[in-house]
CSV table of C-alpha atoms in Angstrom, one decimal:
chain,number,residue,atom,x,y,z
K,1,MET,CA,66.9,61.1,21.7
K,2,GLY,CA,70.1,60.8,19.3
K,3,ASN,CA,71.6,58.0,20.6
K,4,PHE,CA,68.5,55.5,20.1
K,5,PHE,CA,69.0,56.6,16.0
K,6,ASN,CA,71.7,55.3,16.5
K,7,ILE,CA,71.7,51.5,17.4
K,8,VAL,CA,69.3,52.2,14.9
K,9,ALA,CA,71.6,52.7,12.5
K,10,SER,CA,74.2,50.0,13.9
K,11,LEU,CA,71.4,47.8,13.4
K,12,MET,CA,70.4,48.8,10.0
K,13,MET,CA,74.7,47.9,9.1
K,14,GLY,CA,74.2,44.2,10.8
K,15,THR,CA,75.3,45.5,13.5
K,16,LEU,CA,74.0,44.2,16.9
K,17,PHE,CA,76.0,46.6,19.7
K,18,ILE,CA,76.0,49.7,21.3
K,19,ALA,CA,78.8,50.6,23.2
K,20,GLN,CA,79.1,52.4,27.1
K,21,THR,CA,77.1,55.7,27.1
K,22,ALA,CA,75.8,58.2,29.8
K,23,PHE,CA,71.9,57.8,30.5
K,24,SER,CA,70.4,59.2,33.2
K,25,VAL,CA,69.9,56.7,36.5
K,26,GLU,CA,66.8,58.5,38.3
K,27,THR,CA,65.3,57.4,42.0
K,28,VAL,CA,61.1,55.2,41.9
K,29,THR,CA,61.1,55.1,45.7
K,30,LEU,CA,63.9,55.8,48.9
K,31,LEU,CA,64.3,52.0,50.9
K,32,ASP,CA,64.3,52.4,54.4
K,33,ARG,CA,68.2,52.5,55.6
K,34,GLY,CA,67.5,49.2,57.1
K,35,GLU,CA,65.5,47.0,54.7
K,36,PRO,CA,67.5,43.8,54.2
K,37,TYR,CA,65.3,42.4,51.0
K,38,ALA,CA,65.7,42.6,47.5
K,39,ALA,CA,61.7,41.9,46.7
K,40,MET,CA,60.8,43.6,43.7
K,41,VAL,CA,59.2,42.1,39.5
K,42,ALA,CA,58.3,43.9,37.2
K,43,GLN,CA,55.6,42.7,34.2
K,44,LYS,CA,53.6,44.6,31.8
K,45,GLY,CA,53.1,47.9,31.8
K,46,ILE,CA,53.9,46.6,36.3
K,47,PHE,CA,56.8,47.8,38.7
K,48,TRP,CA,55.5,45.5,41.8
K,49,VAL,CA,58.6,47.4,45.4
K,50,GLY,CA,58.2,45.3,48.5
K,51,HIS,CA,59.8,47.8,51.5
K,52,SER,CA,59.7,46.0,55.0
K,53,ARG,CA,60.9,48.5,57.6
K,54,LYS,CA,60.7,52.2,58.0
K,55,GLN,CA,63.1,53.7,60.1
K,56,PHE,CA,64.5,50.4,61.0
K,57,ALA,CA,61.4,48.9,62.6
K,58,SER,CA,59.5,46.6,60.7
K,59,GLU,CA,57.1,48.0,58.1
K,60,TYR,CA,55.5,45.9,55.2
K,61,ARG,CA,54.2,47.4,52.4
K,62,VAL,CA,53.9,46.3,48.5
K,63,GLU,CA,54.0,49.6,45.7
K,64,VAL,CA,53.1,48.8,42.7
K,65,TYR,CA,54.4,52.1,39.2
K,66,SER,CA,54.0,52.8,36.4
K,67,PRO,CA,57.4,51.9,34.1
K,68,GLU,CA,57.7,55.7,34.3
K,69,GLY,CA,58.3,54.9,38.2
K,70,LYS,CA,54.7,57.1,38.9
K,71,LEU,CA,53.0,55.1,41.9
K,72,ILE,CA,49.7,53.3,40.8
K,73,ASP,CA,49.1,51.5,44.6
K,74,LYS,CA,50.4,50.4,47.6
K,75,LEU,CA,49.0,48.0,50.8
K,76,SER,CA,50.5,47.2,53.8
K,77,LEU,CA,50.6,43.4,54.3
K,78,THR,CA,50.8,41.6,57.6
K,79,HIS,CA,54.7,39.7,57.1
K,80,SER,CA,57.6,40.7,56.2
K,81,ILE,CA,58.4,40.9,52.2
K,82,SER,CA,61.7,38.9,51.5
K,83,SER,CA,60.3,37.2,48.2
K,84,MET,CA,58.8,37.6,45.7
K,85,LYS,CA,58.1,36.5,42.4
K,86,LYS,CA,56.0,37.1,38.7
K,87,VAL,CA,52.6,34.0,38.8
K,88,ALA,CA,50.8,35.8,35.9
K,89,SER,CA,50.9,39.0,34.1
K,90,ASP,CA,49.5,40.9,36.4
K,91,THR,CA,50.4,39.3,39.4
K,92,VAL,CA,52.5,37.7,42.1
K,93,VAL,CA,53.6,36.4,45.2
K,94,MET,CA,55.2,38.2,48.4
K,95,THR,CA,56.5,35.7,51.1
K,96,GLY,CA,57.8,36.5,55.0
K,97,ILE,CA,57.3,36.5,58.7
K,98,ASN,CA,54.9,37.4,60.6
K,99,PRO,CA,56.4,38.1,63.5
K,100,THR,CA,53.6,38.8,65.7
K,101,ALA,CA,52.2,35.4,65.1
K,102,GLN,CA,55.1,34.3,64.8
K,103,LEU,CA,54.8,32.0,61.6
K,104,THR,CA,55.1,32.8,57.5
K,105,GLU,CA,52.2,33.4,55.5
K,106,TYR,CA,52.5,34.3,51.3
K,107,THR,CA,50.5,36.8,49.0
K,108,PHE,CA,48.8,36.3,46.7
K,109,ALA,CA,48.3,40.0,45.0
K,110,LYS,CA,47.0,41.5,41.5
K,111,LEU,CA,46.4,44.8,39.9
K,112,GLU,CA,43.0,45.8,39.2
K,113,ASN,CA,41.8,48.3,37.3
K,114,GLY,CA,44.5,50.5,40.1
K,115,LYS,CA,44.0,48.5,43.0
K,116,ILE,CA,46.4,45.9,45.1
K,117,ARG,CA,43.8,42.9,45.4
K,118,ALA,CA,45.4,40.3,47.7
K,119,LYS,CA,45.8,37.1,49.9
K,120,THR,CA,47.1,36.4,53.0
K,121,THR,CA,47.5,32.4,53.6
K,122,ARG,CA,49.8,31.6,57.2
K,123,ILE,CA,51.0,28.4,57.2
K,124,ALA,CA,50.6,26.4,59.8
K,125,LEU,CA,53.1,25.6,63.5
K,126,GLY,CA,55.6,22.8,62.0
K,127,GLY,CA,56.2,25.4,57.7
K,128,PHE,CA,58.6,27.5,57.1
K,129,ILE,CA,58.4,29.4,54.8
K,130,ASN,CA,61.8,30.2,52.3
K,131,PHE,CA,60.2,31.3,48.9
K,132,TRP,CA,57.5,29.9,46.7
K,133,ILE,CA,59.2,27.7,43.9
K,134,GLY,CA,56.0,27.6,42.2
K,135,SER,CA,52.6,25.2,41.2
K,136,ALA,CA,51.9,22.4,39.4
K,137,ASN,CA,48.8,19.8,40.5
K,138,GLY,CA,47.0,22.8,41.6
K,139,LYS,CA,49.1,22.7,44.7
K,140,HIS,CA,52.0,25.5,46.4
K,141,TYR,CA,55.3,24.5,46.3
K,142,PHE,CA,57.6,26.1,49.2
K,143,ALA,CA,61.3,25.4,49.9
K,144,ASP,CA,62.7,25.8,53.6
K,145,MET,CA,65.9,25.6,54.2
K,146,GLY,CA,65.7,24.7,57.2
K,147,GLY,CA,64.1,21.1,57.2
K,148,ASN,CA,61.2,19.1,58.0
K,149,PRO,CA,60.6,19.5,61.9
K,150,ASN,CA,59.1,16.4,62.1
K,151,ASP,CA,61.2,14.5,59.9
K,152,THR,CA,61.6,11.0,61.7
K,153,ASN,CA,65.5,10.4,59.9
K,154,THR,CA,68.1,9.7,62.7
K,155,ASP,CA,70.4,10.0,59.7
K,156,PHE,CA,72.2,13.3,60.0
K,157,ASN,CA,74.4,12.7,57.2
K,158,LEU,CA,71.4,12.9,54.4
K,159,PRO,CA,70.4,16.5,53.7
K,160,ALA,CA,66.7,17.1,55.4
K,161,GLN,CA,63.9,17.8,53.8
K,162,THR,CA,63.7,20.8,52.6
K,163,ILE,CA,60.1,21.1,50.5
K,164,PHE,CA,56.3,21.0,50.5
K,165,SER,CA,52.8,21.7,49.4
K,166,SER,CA,50.4,23.4,50.5
K,167,SER,CA,47.3,24.5,49.1
K,168,GLY,CA,46.3,26.2,52.2
K,169,SER,CA,47.9,26.4,55.4
K,170,MET,CA,48.8,23.2,55.7
K,171,ALA,CA,52.7,21.7,54.8
K,172,ASN,CA,53.1,18.6,53.2
K,173,TYR,CA,57.0,18.1,52.9
K,174,LEU,CA,58.0,15.8,50.3
K,175,SER,CA,60.8,13.0,51.2
K,176,THR,CA,62.9,14.0,49.0
K,177,ARG,CA,65.9,15.8,50.5
K,178,VAL,CA,67.5,18.6,48.7
K,179,ARG,CA,69.9,20.0,51.2
K,180,MET,CA,70.2,23.8,51.1
K,181,PRO,CA,67.4,24.5,49.1
K,182,ILE,CA,69.0,28.6,47.1
K,183,ALA,CA,66.6,28.6,44.9
K,184,GLY,CA,63.2,27.4,42.1
K,185,THR,CA,60.6,27.5,39.6
K,186,VAL,CA,58.4,25.2,37.7
K,187,HIS,CA,59.1,23.5,34.8
K,188,ASN,CA,56.9,21.2,32.4
K,189,GLY,CA,55.5,20.1,36.1
K,190,LYS,CA,58.8,19.5,37.2
K,191,LEU,CA,61.0,21.5,40.1
K,192,LEU,CA,64.0,23.1,39.4
K,193,LEU,CA,66.4,23.4,42.3
K,194,VAL,CA,70.0,25.4,42.8
K,195,SER,CA,71.2,23.0,46.2
K,196,GLY,CA,74.3,24.6,47.7
K,197,GLU,CA,76.5,22.3,50.3
K,198,ALA,CA,76.8,24.1,52.6
K,199,ILE,CA,76.7,27.8,53.9
K,200,GLY,CA,79.8,30.0,52.8
K,201,SER,CA,80.6,26.8,50.4
K,202,PRO,CA,80.9,28.0,46.6
K,203,LYS,CA,80.0,23.9,46.0
K,204,GLY,CA,76.8,23.7,44.9
K,205,LYS,CA,74.2,22.1,41.9
K,206,ILE,CA,70.9,22.6,39.9
K,207,VAL,CA,68.1,19.4,41.0
K,208,GLU,CA,64.9,18.5,39.4
K,209,VAL,CA,62.5,16.7,41.6
K,210,ASP,CA,59.7,15.7,40.3
K,211,PRO,CA,56.2,16.1,43.1
K,212,GLN,CA,54.7,12.6,41.8
K,213,THR,CA,56.9,10.5,41.5
K,214,GLN,CA,58.6,12.7,45.1
K,215,GLN,CA,61.9,11.3,42.6
K,216,MET,CA,64.7,14.1,42.4
K,217,ARG,CA,67.8,13.8,39.5
K,218,VAL,CA,71.1,16.2,39.5
K,219,LEU,CA,71.3,18.4,36.7
K,220,PHE,CA,73.7,19.8,36.9
K,221,THR,CA,77.0,20.1,38.8
K,222,SER,CA,78.9,23.2,40.4
K,223,GLN,CA,82.4,23.0,42.1
K,224,ASN,CA,83.4,26.9,42.5
K,225,GLY,CA,80.2,28.5,40.9
K,226,ASN,CA,78.4,30.0,44.1
K,227,LEU,CA,75.2,29.1,42.5
K,228,GLY,CA,72.2,32.1,43.1
K,229,THR,CA,69.0,31.5,41.1
K,230,LEU,CA,67.4,29.7,37.7
K,231,ASP,CA,65.1,30.5,35.6
K,232,VAL,CA,63.8,29.2,32.3
K,233,ILE,CA,64.6,30.4,29.5
K,234,PRO,CA,61.2,31.6,27.9
K,235,GLY,CA,60.0,29.6,24.8
K,236,THR,CA,63.0,26.7,25.7
K,237,GLN,CA,63.3,24.0,27.1
K,238,ASP,CA,66.9,25.4,28.7
K,239,VAL,CA,67.6,26.8,32.2
K,240,MET,CA,69.8,30.1,33.0
K,241,THR,CA,71.4,30.2,36.3
K,242,ASN,CA,74.2,32.4,38.1
K,243,ALA,CA,77.3,31.3,38.6
K,244,ARG,CA,78.5,34.2,40.4
K,245,GLY,CA,81.6,32.7,42.1
K,246,GLU,CA,82.9,32.2,38.0
K,247,ASN,CA,81.9,35.8,37.0
K,248,LYS,CA,79.2,34.0,34.4
K,249,LEU,CA,76.0,32.8,33.9
K,250,ILE,CA,75.7,28.6,32.7
K,251,VAL,CA,72.7,28.0,30.5
K,252,PHE,CA,72.0,24.2,30.5
K,253,ASP,CA,69.6,21.9,28.5
K,254,SER,CA,66.2,21.2,31.4
K,255,VAL,CA,65.9,17.7,30.2
K,256,THR,CA,68.9,15.9,29.1
K,257,GLY,CA,71.3,18.5,31.2
K,258,GLN,CA,73.4,19.9,28.4
K,259,THR,CA,75.6,22.3,28.9
K,260,ARG,CA,74.8,24.7,26.2
K,261,ARG,CA,76.9,27.4,26.8
K,262,GLU,CA,78.7,29.9,29.2
K,263,ILE,CA,78.6,34.0,28.7
K,264,PRO,CA,81.2,35.7,30.8
K,265,THR,CA,79.1,38.4,32.3
K,266,GLN,CA,81.4,42.2,33.9
K,267,GLY,CA,81.0,41.7,37.7
K,268,TYR,CA,79.8,39.6,40.0
K,269,SER,CA,76.0,38.8,38.5
K,270,ARG,CA,73.6,38.6,41.2
K,271,SER,CA,70.8,38.9,39.1
K,272,PHE,CA,68.6,38.7,35.9
K,273,ASP,CA,65.7,38.9,34.2
K,274,PHE,CA,64.6,38.2,30.4
K,275,THR,CA,63.2,40.6,28.1
K,276,GLY,CA,62.0,39.5,24.7
K,277,HIS,CA,64.9,37.2,22.8
K,278,CYS,CA,67.9,39.4,25.8
K,279,VAL,CA,68.5,38.2,29.7
K,280,VAL,CA,69.5,41.6,31.4
K,281,VAL,CA,71.9,40.7,33.8
K,282,GLY,CA,72.6,43.1,37.0
K,283,ASN,CA,76.0,42.9,38.1
K,284,ASP,CA,76.9,43.9,42.1
K,285,GLU,CA,80.3,44.4,42.0
K,286,ASN,CA,80.2,47.3,39.4
K,287,ASN,CA,76.9,48.4,39.5
K,288,SER,CA,76.6,47.4,35.5
K,289,ILE,CA,73.5,46.9,33.3
K,290,GLU,CA,74.9,43.6,30.9
K,291,VAL,CA,72.5,43.3,28.0
K,292,PHE,CA,73.2,39.9,26.0
K,293,ASP,CA,70.8,38.7,22.3
K,294,LEU,CA,69.9,34.5,23.7
K,295,LYS,CA,69.7,34.6,19.7
K,296,SER,CA,73.0,35.7,18.7
K,297,GLN,CA,76.7,33.1,20.0
K,298,ASP,CA,78.3,36.1,20.5
K,299,ASN,CA,78.8,36.2,24.5
K,300,LYS,CA,79.4,39.9,24.2
K,301,SER,CA,76.7,41.9,25.6
K,302,VAL,CA,75.0,44.4,22.9
K,303,ILE,CA,74.7,46.9,26.3
K,304,ASN,CA,76.5,47.9,28.4
K,305,GLU,CA,75.9,50.8,31.4
K,306,LYS,CA,76.9,52.0,34.2
K,307,ILE,CA,75.3,53.1,37.9
K,308,THR,CA,76.6,56.4,37.6
K,309,LEU,CA,75.3,57.5,41.6
K,310,PRO,CA,77.6,57.5,44.1
K,311,SER,CA,78.8,55.1,47.1
K,312,THR,CA,77.1,57.1,49.2
K,313,GLU,CA,73.4,56.3,47.4
K,314,PHE,CA,73.6,53.5,46.1
K,315,SER,CA,75.2,50.1,47.6
K,316,GLY,CA,75.6,47.5,44.6
K,317,ILE,CA,72.7,46.4,42.8
K,318,LYS,CA,70.7,43.3,44.6
K,319,GLN,CA,68.2,42.7,42.0
K,320,ILE,CA,66.7,43.9,38.6
K,321,ALA,CA,63.9,43.5,36.3
K,322,VAL,CA,62.8,44.7,33.1
K,323,ASP,CA,59.4,45.9,32.3
K,324,ASP,CA,58.9,43.7,29.0
K,325,SER,CA,56.3,45.9,26.8
K,326,THR,CA,59.0,48.6,27.4
K,327,GLY,CA,62.9,47.4,28.1
K,328,ILE,CA,62.3,50.0,30.7
K,329,VAL,CA,65.5,48.4,33.7
K,330,PHE,CA,65.1,48.6,37.1
K,331,ALA,CA,67.5,48.2,39.9
K,332,ARG,CA,67.3,48.1,43.4
K,333,SER,CA,70.0,47.8,46.5
K,334,SER,CA,69.3,47.1,49.5
K,335,LEU,CA,71.8,46.9,52.2
K,336,PRO,CA,70.7,46.8,55.9
K,337,CYS,CA,72.7,49.3,58.4
K,338,ASN,CA,73.2,48.6,62.2
K,339,PRO,CA,71.9,51.6,63.8
K,340,MET,CA,73.3,49.6,66.5
K,341,MET,CA,76.6,49.6,65.1
K,342,GLU,CA,77.2,51.9,62.5
K,343,VAL,CA,76.4,55.4,61.5
K,344,CYS,CA,73.7,55.5,59.7
K,345,ASP,CA,73.8,58.5,57.8
K,346,LYS,CA,73.5,57.4,54.2
K,347,ASP,CA,70.4,56.2,52.1
K,348,ILE,CA,71.4,54.3,50.2
K,349,ASN,CA,69.3,51.4,49.7
K,350,ARG,CA,66.7,52.3,46.8
K,351,VAL,CA,65.2,51.6,43.9
K,352,VAL,CA,66.0,53.2,40.6
K,353,THR,CA,65.8,53.5,36.3
K,354,PHE,CA,67.3,54.0,33.6
K,355,GLY,CA,64.1,55.4,32.1
K,356,ALA,CA,63.0,55.3,28.4
K,357,GLU,CA,65.8,55.8,26.7
K,358,LEU,CA,67.5,53.0,27.4
K,359,GLY,CA,63.4,51.0,27.2
K,360,ASN,CA,63.5,52.0,23.7
K,361,SER,CA,66.8,50.5,23.0
K,362,ILE,CA,66.8,47.2,24.6
K,363,ARG,CA,63.2,47.2,22.6
K,364,THR,CA,64.7,47.6,19.2
K,365,LEU,CA,67.4,45.8,20.1
K,366,CYS,CA,65.7,42.6,21.6
K,367,HIS,CA,62.5,42.7,20.0
């Protein structure tokens, strides 16, 4: 607890910075050595973890933990969990492939009285889910990077129709043509999407799609940032994206597209999550966690922590999540090993937490 009181003293002196310290890192759960996905989210007092492999074979289940890492409940699913997003304070949506039907499915899950309640819907032939964008106008919107198989367009220079809506099992593709949607969210009834130039290309755009008029406009363009994800900063009109190729976060106005600020990170910022007036960033290259105070104009991190586990136990931060009620940070390592091509004898895929001490620090600084 000594470090926590040092932080409080720093706050009283008007500073908002904590030097790198040695917070303990504990394993919440081991993932299969062949786990290919990074699906997990944290909500207020609820932490969701997706599993899609067991002994390298397909086995799909979601687990719910308390912020302290105690298992609350688990549930088997019929589809892989390639993506997971928060819907409400106690609800998530998961998407993936049902290998038996060879079709994609989505599941809304909620924790009620300590039990997971879930409803799974299968998208009929002709639609393929890569990820759930969000809901608007009573419909769910999904991204399909492969494009509408029934598109009548014959001009191969045009992007495919890659966004579809559904209120059930049918996929209704928008006429809007968004090239290679990588990530997205819904804000003020509009779809905000990261659009990639091509596989392997660092070029990318942030586009806005109006699902009612099906009109699209470009909000932001990056030539070499390798944009990875985006989300709306809570309580604002500003959107944050991670330019992973340039080791920085970019904040821009969702209405005008004007860049608000650029925040340099110490490494490959693969994932971020918001808590209070802060953003917590997971850097894949050096396994560091950085916390930035978005109320401050200083772009230096106020907390900087490293996962000190050896590479034989943790491959790199592929996803982070922050429990908003406690400030506790979770980090997920998932790098699939192929037993047909290499010796898979290391448990490098796991979910870890820094625990309550760092959580207290984040709560003090960010709330």
